[in-house]
CSV table of C-alpha atoms and ligand atoms in Angstrom, one decimal:
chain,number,residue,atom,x,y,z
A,1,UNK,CA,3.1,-23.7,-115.8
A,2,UNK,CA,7.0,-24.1,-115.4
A,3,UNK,CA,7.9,-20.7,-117.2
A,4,UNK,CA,5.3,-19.0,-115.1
A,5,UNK,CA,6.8,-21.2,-111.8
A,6,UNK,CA,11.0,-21.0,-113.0
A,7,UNK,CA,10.0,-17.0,-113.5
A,8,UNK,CA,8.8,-16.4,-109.8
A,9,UNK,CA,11.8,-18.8,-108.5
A,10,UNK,CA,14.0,-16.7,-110.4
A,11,UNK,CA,13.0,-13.9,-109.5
A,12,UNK,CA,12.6,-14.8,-105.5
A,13,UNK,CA,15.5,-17.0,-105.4
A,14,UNK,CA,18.1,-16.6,-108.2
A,15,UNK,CA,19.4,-19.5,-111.0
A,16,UNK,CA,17.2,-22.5,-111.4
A,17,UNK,CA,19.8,-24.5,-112.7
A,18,UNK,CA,19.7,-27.9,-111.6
A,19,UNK,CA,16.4,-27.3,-109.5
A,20,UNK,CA,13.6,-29.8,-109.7
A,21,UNK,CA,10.2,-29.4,-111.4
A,22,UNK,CA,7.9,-31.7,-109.5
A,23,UNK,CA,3.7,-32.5,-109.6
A,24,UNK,CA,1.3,-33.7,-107.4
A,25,UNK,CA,-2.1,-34.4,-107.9
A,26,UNK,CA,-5.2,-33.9,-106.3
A,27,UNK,CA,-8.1,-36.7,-105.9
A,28,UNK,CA,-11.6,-37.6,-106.0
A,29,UNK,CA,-12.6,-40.4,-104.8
A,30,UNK,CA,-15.6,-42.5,-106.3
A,31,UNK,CA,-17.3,-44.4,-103.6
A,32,UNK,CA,-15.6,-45.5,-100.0
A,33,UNK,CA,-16.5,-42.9,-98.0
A,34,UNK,CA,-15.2,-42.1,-94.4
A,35,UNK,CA,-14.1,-46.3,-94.1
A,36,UNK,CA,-10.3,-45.3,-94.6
A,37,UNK,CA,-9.8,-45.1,-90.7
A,38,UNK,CA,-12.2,-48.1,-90.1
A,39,UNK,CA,-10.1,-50.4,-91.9
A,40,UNK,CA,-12.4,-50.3,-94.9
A,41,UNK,CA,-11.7,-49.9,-98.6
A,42,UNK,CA,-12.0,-46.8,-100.4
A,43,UNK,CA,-11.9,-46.4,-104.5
A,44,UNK,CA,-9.8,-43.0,-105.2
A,45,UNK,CA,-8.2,-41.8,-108.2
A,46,UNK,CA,-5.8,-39.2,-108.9
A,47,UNK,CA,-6.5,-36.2,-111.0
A,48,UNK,CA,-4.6,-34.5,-113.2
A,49,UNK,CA,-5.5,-31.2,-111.3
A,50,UNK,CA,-2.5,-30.4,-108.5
A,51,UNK,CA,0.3,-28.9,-107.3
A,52,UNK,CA,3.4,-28.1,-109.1
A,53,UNK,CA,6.7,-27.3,-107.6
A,54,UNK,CA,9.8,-26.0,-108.0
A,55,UNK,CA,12.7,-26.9,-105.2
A,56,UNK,CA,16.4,-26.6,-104.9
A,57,UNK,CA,18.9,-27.6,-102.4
A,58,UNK,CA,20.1,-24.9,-100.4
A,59,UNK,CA,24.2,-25.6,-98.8
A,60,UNK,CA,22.3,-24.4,-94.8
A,61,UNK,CA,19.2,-25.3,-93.0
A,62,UNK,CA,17.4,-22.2,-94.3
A,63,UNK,CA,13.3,-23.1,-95.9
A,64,UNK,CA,12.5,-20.5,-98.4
A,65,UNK,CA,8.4,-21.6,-99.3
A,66,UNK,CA,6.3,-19.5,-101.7
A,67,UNK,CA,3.1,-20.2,-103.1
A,68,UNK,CA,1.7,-18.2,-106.5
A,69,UNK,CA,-1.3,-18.8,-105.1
A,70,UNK,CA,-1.1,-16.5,-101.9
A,71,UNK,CA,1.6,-13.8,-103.3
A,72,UNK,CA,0.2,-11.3,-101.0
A,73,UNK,CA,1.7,-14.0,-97.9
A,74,UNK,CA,5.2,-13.5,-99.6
A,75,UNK,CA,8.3,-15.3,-98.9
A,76,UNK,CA,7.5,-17.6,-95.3
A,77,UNK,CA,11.0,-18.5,-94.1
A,78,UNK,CA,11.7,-21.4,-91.3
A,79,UNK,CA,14.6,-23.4,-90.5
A,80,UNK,CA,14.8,-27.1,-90.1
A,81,UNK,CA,16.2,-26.6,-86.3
A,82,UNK,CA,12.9,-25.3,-85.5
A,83,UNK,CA,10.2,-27.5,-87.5
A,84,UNK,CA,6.6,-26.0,-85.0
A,85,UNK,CA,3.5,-25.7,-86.1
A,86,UNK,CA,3.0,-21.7,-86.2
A,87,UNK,CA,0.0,-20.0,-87.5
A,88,UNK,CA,2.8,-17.0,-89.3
A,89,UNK,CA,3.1,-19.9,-91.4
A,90,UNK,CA,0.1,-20.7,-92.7
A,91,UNK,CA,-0.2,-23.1,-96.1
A,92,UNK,CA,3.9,-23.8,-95.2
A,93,UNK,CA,2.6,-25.5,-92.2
A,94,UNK,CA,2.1,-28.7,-94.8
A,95,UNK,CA,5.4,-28.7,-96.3
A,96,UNK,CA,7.1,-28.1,-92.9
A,97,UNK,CA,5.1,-30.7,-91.5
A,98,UNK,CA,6.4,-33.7,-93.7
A,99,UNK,CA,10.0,-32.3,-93.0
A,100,UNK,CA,8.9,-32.8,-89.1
A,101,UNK,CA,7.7,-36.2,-89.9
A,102,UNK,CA,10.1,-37.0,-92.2
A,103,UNK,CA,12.7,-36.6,-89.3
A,104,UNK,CA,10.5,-38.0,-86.8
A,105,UNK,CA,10.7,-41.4,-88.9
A,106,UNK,CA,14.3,-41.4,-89.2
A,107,UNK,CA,15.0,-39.5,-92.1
A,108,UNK,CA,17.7,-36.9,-91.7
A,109,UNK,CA,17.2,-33.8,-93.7
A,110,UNK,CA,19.7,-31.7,-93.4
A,111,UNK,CA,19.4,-29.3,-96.5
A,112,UNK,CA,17.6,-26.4,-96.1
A,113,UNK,CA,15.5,-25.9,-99.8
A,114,UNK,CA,14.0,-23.2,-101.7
A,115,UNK,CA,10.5,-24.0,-102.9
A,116,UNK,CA,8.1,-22.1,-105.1
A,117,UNK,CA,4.8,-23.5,-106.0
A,118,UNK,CA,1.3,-23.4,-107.4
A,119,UNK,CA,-1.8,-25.2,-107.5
A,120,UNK,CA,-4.8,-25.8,-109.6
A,121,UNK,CA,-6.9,-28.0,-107.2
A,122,UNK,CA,-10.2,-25.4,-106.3
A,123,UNK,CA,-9.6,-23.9,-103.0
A,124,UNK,CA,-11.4,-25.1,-100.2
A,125,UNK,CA,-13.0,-27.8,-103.0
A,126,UNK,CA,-12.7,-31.0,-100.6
A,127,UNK,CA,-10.3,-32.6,-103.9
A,128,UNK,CA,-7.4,-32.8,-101.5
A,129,UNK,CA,-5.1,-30.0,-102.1
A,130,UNK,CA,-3.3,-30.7,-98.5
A,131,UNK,CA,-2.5,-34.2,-99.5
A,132,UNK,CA,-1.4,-32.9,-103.0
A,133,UNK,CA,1.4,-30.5,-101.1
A,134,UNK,CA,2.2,-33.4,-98.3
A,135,UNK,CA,2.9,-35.7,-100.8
A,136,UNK,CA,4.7,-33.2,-103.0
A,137,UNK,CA,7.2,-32.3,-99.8
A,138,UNK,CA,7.8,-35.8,-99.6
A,139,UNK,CA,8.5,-36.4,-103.4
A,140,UNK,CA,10.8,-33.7,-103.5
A,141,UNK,CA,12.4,-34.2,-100.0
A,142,UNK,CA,13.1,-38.3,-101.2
A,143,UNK,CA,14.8,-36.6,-104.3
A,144,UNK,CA,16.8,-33.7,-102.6
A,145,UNK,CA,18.2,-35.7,-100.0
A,146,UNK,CA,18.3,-38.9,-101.6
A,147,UNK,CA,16.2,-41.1,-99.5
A,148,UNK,CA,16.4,-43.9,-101.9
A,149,UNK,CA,14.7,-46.1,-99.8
A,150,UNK,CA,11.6,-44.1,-99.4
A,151,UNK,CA,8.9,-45.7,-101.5
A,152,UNK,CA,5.4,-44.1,-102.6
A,153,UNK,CA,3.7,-45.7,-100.2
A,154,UNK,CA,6.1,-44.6,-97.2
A,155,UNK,CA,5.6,-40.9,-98.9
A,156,UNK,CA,1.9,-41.2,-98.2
A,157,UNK,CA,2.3,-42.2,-94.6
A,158,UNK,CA,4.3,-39.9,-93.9
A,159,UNK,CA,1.8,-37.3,-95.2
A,160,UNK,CA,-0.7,-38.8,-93.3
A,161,UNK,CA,1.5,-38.7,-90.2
A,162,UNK,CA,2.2,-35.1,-90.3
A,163,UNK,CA,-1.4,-34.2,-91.4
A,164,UNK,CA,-2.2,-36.2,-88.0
A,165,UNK,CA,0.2,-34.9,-85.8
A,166,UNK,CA,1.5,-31.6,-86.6
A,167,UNK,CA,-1.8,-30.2,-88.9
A,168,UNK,CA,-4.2,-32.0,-86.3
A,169,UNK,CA,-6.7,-33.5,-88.7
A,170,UNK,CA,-7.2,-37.2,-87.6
A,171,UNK,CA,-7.5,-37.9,-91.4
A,172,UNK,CA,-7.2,-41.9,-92.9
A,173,UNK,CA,-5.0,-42.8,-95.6
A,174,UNK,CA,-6.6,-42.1,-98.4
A,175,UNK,CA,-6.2,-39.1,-99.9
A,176,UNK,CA,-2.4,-39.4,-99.6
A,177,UNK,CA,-2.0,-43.0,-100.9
A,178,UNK,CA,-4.4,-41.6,-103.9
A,179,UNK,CA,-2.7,-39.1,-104.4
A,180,UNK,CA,1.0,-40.8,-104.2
A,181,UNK,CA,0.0,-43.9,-106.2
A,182,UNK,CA,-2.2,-42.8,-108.6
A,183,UNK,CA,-2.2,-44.1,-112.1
A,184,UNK,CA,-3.8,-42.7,-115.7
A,185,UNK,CA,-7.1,-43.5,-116.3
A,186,UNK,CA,-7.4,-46.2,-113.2
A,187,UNK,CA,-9.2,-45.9,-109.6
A,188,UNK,CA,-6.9,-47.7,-106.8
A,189,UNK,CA,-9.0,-50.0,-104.9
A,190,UNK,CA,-7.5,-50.0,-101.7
A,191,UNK,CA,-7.2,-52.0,-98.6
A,192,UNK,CA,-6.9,-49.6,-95.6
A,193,UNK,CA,-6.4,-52.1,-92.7
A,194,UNK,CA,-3.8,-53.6,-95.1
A,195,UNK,CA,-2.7,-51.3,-97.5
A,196,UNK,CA,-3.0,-53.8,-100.2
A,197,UNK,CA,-4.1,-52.2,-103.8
A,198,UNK,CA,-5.0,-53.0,-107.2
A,199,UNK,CA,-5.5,-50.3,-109.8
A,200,UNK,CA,-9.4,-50.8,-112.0
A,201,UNK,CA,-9.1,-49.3,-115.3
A,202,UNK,CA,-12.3,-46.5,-115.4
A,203,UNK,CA,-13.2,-47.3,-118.9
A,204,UNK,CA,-16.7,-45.2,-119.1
A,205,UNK,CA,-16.9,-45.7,-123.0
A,206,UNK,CA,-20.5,-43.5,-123.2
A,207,UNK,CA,-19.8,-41.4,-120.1
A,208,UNK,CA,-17.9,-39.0,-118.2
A,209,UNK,CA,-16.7,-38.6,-114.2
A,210,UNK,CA,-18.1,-35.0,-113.2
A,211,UNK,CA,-17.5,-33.2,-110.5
A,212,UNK,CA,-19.5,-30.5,-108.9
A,213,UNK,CA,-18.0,-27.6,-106.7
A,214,UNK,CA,-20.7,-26.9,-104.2
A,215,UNK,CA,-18.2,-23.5,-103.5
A,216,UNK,CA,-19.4,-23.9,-99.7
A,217,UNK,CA,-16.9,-24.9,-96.9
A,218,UNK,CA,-18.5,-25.3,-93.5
A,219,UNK,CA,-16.1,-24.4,-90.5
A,220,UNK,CA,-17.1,-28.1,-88.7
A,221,UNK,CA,-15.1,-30.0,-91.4
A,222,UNK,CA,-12.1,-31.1,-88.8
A,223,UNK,CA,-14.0,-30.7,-85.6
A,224,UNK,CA,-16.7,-32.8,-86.9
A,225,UNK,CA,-14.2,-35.0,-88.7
A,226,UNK,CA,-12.3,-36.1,-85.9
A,227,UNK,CA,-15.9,-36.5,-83.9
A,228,UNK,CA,-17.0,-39.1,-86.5
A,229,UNK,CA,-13.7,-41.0,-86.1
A,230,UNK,CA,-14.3,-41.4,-82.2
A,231,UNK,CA,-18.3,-42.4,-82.6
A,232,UNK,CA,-16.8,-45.0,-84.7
A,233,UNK,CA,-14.0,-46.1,-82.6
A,234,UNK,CA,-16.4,-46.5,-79.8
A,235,UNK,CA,-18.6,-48.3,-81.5
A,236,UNK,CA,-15.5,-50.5,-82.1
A,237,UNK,CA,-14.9,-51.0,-78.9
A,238,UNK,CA,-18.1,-52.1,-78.0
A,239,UNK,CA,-18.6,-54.7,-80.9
A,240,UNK,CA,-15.1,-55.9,-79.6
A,241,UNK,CA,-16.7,-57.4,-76.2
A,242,UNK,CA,-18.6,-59.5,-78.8
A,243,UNK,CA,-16.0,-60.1,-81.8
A,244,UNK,CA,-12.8,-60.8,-82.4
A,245,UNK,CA,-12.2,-58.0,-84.9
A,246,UNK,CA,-9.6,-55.3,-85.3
A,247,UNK,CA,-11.9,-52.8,-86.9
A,248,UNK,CA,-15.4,-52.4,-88.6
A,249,UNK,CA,-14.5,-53.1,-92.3
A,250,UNK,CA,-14.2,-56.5,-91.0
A,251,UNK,CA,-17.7,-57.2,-90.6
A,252,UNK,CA,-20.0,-58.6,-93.5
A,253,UNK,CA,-23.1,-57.0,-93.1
A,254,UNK,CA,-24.9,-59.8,-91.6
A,255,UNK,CA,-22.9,-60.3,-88.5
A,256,UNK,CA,-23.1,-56.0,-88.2
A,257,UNK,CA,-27.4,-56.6,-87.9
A,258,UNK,CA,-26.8,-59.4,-85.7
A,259,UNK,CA,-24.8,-57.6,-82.9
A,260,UNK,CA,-25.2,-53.5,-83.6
A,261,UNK,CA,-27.5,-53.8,-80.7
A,262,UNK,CA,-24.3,-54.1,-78.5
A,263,UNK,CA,-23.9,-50.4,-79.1
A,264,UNK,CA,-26.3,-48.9,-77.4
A,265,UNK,CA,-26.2,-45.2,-78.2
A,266,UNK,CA,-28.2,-44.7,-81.4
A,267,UNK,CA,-25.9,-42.1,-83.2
A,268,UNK,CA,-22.9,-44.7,-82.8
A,269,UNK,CA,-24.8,-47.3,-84.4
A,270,UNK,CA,-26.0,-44.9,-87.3
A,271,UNK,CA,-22.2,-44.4,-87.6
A,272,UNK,CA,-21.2,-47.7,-87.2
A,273,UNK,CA,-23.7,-48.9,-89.6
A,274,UNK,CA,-22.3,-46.9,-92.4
A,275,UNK,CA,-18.6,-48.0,-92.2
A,276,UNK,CA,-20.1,-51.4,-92.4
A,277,UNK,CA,-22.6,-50.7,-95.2
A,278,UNK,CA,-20.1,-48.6,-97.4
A,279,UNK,CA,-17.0,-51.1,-97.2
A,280,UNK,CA,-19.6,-53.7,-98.5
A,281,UNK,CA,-20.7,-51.0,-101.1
A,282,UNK,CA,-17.5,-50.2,-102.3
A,283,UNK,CA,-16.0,-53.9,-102.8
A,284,UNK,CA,-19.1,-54.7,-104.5
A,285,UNK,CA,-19.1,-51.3,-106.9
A,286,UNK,CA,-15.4,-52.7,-108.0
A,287,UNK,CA,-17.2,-55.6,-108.9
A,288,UNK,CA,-20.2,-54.3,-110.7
A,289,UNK,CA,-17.4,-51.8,-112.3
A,290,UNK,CA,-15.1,-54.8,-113.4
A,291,UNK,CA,-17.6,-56.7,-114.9
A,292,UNK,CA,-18.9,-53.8,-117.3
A,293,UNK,CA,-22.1,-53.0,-115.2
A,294,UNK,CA,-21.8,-49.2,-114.8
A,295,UNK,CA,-25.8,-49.1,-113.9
A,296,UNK,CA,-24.6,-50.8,-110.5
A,297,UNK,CA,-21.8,-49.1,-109.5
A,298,UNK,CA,-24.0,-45.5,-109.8
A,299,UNK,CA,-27.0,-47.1,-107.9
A,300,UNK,CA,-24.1,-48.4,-104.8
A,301,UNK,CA,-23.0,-44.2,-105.6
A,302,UNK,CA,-26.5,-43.3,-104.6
A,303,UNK,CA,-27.0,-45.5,-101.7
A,304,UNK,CA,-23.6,-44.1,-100.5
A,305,UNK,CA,-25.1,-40.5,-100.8
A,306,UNK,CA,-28.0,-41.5,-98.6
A,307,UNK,CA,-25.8,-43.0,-95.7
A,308,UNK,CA,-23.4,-40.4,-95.5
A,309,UNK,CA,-26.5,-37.7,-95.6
A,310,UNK,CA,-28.6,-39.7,-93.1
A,311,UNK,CA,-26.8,-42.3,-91.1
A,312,UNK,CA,-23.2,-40.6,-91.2
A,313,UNK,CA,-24.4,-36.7,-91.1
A,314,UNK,CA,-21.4,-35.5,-92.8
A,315,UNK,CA,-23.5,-33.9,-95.6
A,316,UNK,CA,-24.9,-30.1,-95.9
A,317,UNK,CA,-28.0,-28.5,-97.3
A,318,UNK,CA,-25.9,-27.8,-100.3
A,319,UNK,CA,-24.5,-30.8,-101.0
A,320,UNK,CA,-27.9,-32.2,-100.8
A,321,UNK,CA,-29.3,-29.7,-103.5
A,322,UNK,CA,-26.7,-30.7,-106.1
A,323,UNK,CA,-27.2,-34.4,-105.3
A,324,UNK,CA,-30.9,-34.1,-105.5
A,325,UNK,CA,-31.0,-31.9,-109.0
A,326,UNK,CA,-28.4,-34.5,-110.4
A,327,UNK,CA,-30.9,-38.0,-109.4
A,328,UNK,CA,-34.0,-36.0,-111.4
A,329,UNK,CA,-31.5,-35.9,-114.4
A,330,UNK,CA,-32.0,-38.8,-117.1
A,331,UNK,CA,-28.5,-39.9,-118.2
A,332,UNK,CA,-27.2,-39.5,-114.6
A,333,UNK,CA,-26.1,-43.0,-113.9
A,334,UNK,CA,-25.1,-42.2,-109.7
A,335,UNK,CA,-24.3,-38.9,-107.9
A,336,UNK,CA,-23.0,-38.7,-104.3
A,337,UNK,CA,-20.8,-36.5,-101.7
A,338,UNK,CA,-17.2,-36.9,-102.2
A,339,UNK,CA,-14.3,-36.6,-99.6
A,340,UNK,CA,-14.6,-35.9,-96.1
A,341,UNK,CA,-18.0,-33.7,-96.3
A,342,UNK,CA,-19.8,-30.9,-94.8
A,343,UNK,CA,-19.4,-28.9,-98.1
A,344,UNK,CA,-16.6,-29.8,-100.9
A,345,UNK,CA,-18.2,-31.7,-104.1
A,346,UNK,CA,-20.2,-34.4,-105.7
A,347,UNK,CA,-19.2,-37.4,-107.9
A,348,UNK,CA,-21.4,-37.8,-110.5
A,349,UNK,CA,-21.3,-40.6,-113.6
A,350,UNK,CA,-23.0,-38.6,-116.3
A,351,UNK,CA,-23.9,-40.5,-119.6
A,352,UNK,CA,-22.4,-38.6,-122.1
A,353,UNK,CA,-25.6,-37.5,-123.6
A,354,UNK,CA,-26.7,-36.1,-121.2
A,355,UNK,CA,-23.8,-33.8,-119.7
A,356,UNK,CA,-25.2,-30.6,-121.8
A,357,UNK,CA,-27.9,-30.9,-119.6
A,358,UNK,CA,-26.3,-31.7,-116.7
A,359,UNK,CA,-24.6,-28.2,-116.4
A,360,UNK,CA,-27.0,-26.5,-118.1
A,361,UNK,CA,-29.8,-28.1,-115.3
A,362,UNK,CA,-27.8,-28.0,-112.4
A,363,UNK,CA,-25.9,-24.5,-112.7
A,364,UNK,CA,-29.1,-22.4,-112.8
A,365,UNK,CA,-31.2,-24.4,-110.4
A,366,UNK,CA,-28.2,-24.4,-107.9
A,367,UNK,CA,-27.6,-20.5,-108.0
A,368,UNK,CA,-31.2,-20.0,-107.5
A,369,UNK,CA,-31.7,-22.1,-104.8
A,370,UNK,CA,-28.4,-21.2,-103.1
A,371,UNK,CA,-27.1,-17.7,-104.0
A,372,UNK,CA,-24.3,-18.5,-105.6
A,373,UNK,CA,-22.9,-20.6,-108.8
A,374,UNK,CA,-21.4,-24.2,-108.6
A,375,UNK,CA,-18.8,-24.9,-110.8
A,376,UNK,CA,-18.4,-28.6,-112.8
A,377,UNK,CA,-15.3,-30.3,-113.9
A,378,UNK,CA,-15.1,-32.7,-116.0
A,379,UNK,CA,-12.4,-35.6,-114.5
A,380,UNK,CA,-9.2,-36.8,-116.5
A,381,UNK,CA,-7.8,-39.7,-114.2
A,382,UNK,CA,-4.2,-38.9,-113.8
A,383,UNK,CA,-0.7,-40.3,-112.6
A,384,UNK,CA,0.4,-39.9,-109.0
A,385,UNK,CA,3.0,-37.4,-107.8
A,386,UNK,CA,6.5,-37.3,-108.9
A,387,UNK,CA,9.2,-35.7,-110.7
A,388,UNK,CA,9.1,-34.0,-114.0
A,389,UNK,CA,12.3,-33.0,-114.5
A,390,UNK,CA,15.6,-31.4,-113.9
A,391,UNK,CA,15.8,-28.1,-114.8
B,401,GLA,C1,-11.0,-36.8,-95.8
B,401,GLA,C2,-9.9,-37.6,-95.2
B,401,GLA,C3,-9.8,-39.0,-95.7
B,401,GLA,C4,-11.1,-39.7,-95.7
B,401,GLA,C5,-12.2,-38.9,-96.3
B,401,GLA,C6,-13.6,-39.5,-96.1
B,401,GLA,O1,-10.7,-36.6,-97.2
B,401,GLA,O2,-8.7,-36.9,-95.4
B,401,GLA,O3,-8.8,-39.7,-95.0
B,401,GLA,O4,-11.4,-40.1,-94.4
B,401,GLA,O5,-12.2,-37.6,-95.7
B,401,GLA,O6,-13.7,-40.6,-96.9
């Protein structure tokens, strides 16, 4: 990967002397779905699929951003005295956008950069590709301009800022804290109305983390996303008359059934009545996970796959296939929809056993049904994003 990268920067750019080789990862996350902007907890981890990246400080305010994934888009040039959102921009509208917020919270960059980059997330895949880039522009911005102070966790919010307010997807803070923090072969159990984390060591002795590539995107994914997050917010609101909370992952499940009647539009309290089911789900899958008891945690993975399909409607036909054909699969310990929905991939725990026939099951039954192939991936839990080294 860094011959192929320091060729093209070479090539594009000149000498790589003294340049940086950087990584990012992408994520998957395991169960904690759509409760990272209801100040829930979600259960990520980092892969070891992601971005890499190749930057060097330029001596003007010139931004020089390729990706080897979209030659034919060539070279995209900007300068940091003009840091808009513009369509000619396209994929450089993440990188651009952490330089934006990275200014907008104080930061002064003034170096202009050359960056060449490529990624092995799947396009389109719902395993946070965006987030990988953010988080990469913030890695390599920290080390460039020598933001010492910037820590991991400011990296992700800063992510999350820009993917907010210059990208326009009212995303939470998960995929950018997962992908920022991430460590080998643990999930982050975090805290999102706190922020407060602690890393569970995935230790699946007799079985493996697979992920399914439905290879289906539907167009709704921000439209809808940022729908969701207003149903819920509502809801909120109204449980607020009642409760002195600051947001639905701070309701045990008992005090939810006891006042969802305040919200009286049905949809709201479907939606309302995941976040509080799924925070509850997730804390006690850590649990189940910590204390050796794999069974649970893939039974809380199922029951997470039938709110988000039925209560939270942020699953598709497709989705729904893979999830089914997985659950009539001995050896499948849980399946669900992972990440933000409407397309994307599943999570499946797969005993190892059984994983022959897992693809072998799957893949066929899928293309029939659907048209087209899915593809599986078999996780490695990786670090979080950083520097490699100097060239
Ligand atoms: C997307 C968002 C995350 C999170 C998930 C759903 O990935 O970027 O912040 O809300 O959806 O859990």
């Amino acid at each position: 990967m860094k011959e192929r990268l320091m060729k093209k920067f070479e090539e594009l750019f000149g000498s790589t002397e003294d340049a940086g080789f950087y990584f990012s990862p992408g994520r998957v996350n395991l169960i904690g779905e759509h409760t990272d902007y209801n100040g829930g907890h979600v259960f990520p981890c980092a892969l070891t699929l992601g971005t890499y990246g190749i930057a060097k400080k330029r001596s003007d305010r010139i931004l020089r951003l390729y990706s080897m994934n979209l030659d034919h888009l060539g070279v995209i040039t900007a300068t940091l005295d003009d840091l808009t959102n513009k369509p000619e921009y396209n994929w450089a509208n993440y990188p651009l956008g952490v330089l934006w917020a990275l200014k907008e919270k104080g930061y002064s960059v003034d170096c202009g950069m050359d960056l060449v980059i490529y990624g092995n997330i799947p396009n389109g895949s719902g395993l946070s590709s965006s987030a990988s880039l953010e988080v990469l522009t913030g890695v390599i911005a920290k080390d460039l301009c020598g933001f010492d102070a910037l820590s991991m966790t400011d990296i992700a919010l800063i992510g999350q800022y820009s993917e907010n307010n210059f990208n326009g997807c009212n995303c939470g803070i998960m995929d950018q804290f997962a992908v920022a923090m991430g460590k080998k072969d643990c999930a982050i159990f975090l805290d999102t109305g706190t922020l407060s984390y602690e890393y569970a060591p995935v230790e699946l002795e007799d079985a493996k983390i697979i992920i399914t590539n439905s290879k289906v995107k539907h167009s709704l994914v921000d439209s809808q996303y940022n729908q969701r997050r207003q149903e819920c917010s509502h809801a909120l609101s109204l449980l607020q008359e009642e409760l002195d909370i600051n947001a639905l992952g701070d309701l045990d499940i008992d005090t939810f059934e006891k006042f969802k009647e305040v919200i009286t539009d049905p949809v709201e309290q479907k939606r309302a009545k995941h976040a509080v089911y799924e925070n509850q789900r997730t804390i006690e899958a850590v649990s189940a996970l910590k204390a050796g008891n794999i069974e649970r945690f893939g039974e809380l993975m199922n029951q997470s796959h039938i709110s988000l399909r039925d209560d939270y409607a942020v699953s598709c036909e497709e989705i729904d296939i893979l999830v089914d054909l997985a659950w009539q699969i001995p050896g499948v310990v849980g399946s669900r929809i992972t990440g933000g929905g409407f397309g994307g991939c599943t999570v499946s725990i797969v005993k190892n056993d059984a994983v022959d026939t897992f693809i072998n099951t799957i893949g066929p039954a899928y293309k029939e049904k659907v048209g087209h192939e899915a593809e599986f991936y078999t996780v490695d839990i990786g670090s979080g994003a950083q520097k490699l080294e100097t060239l």
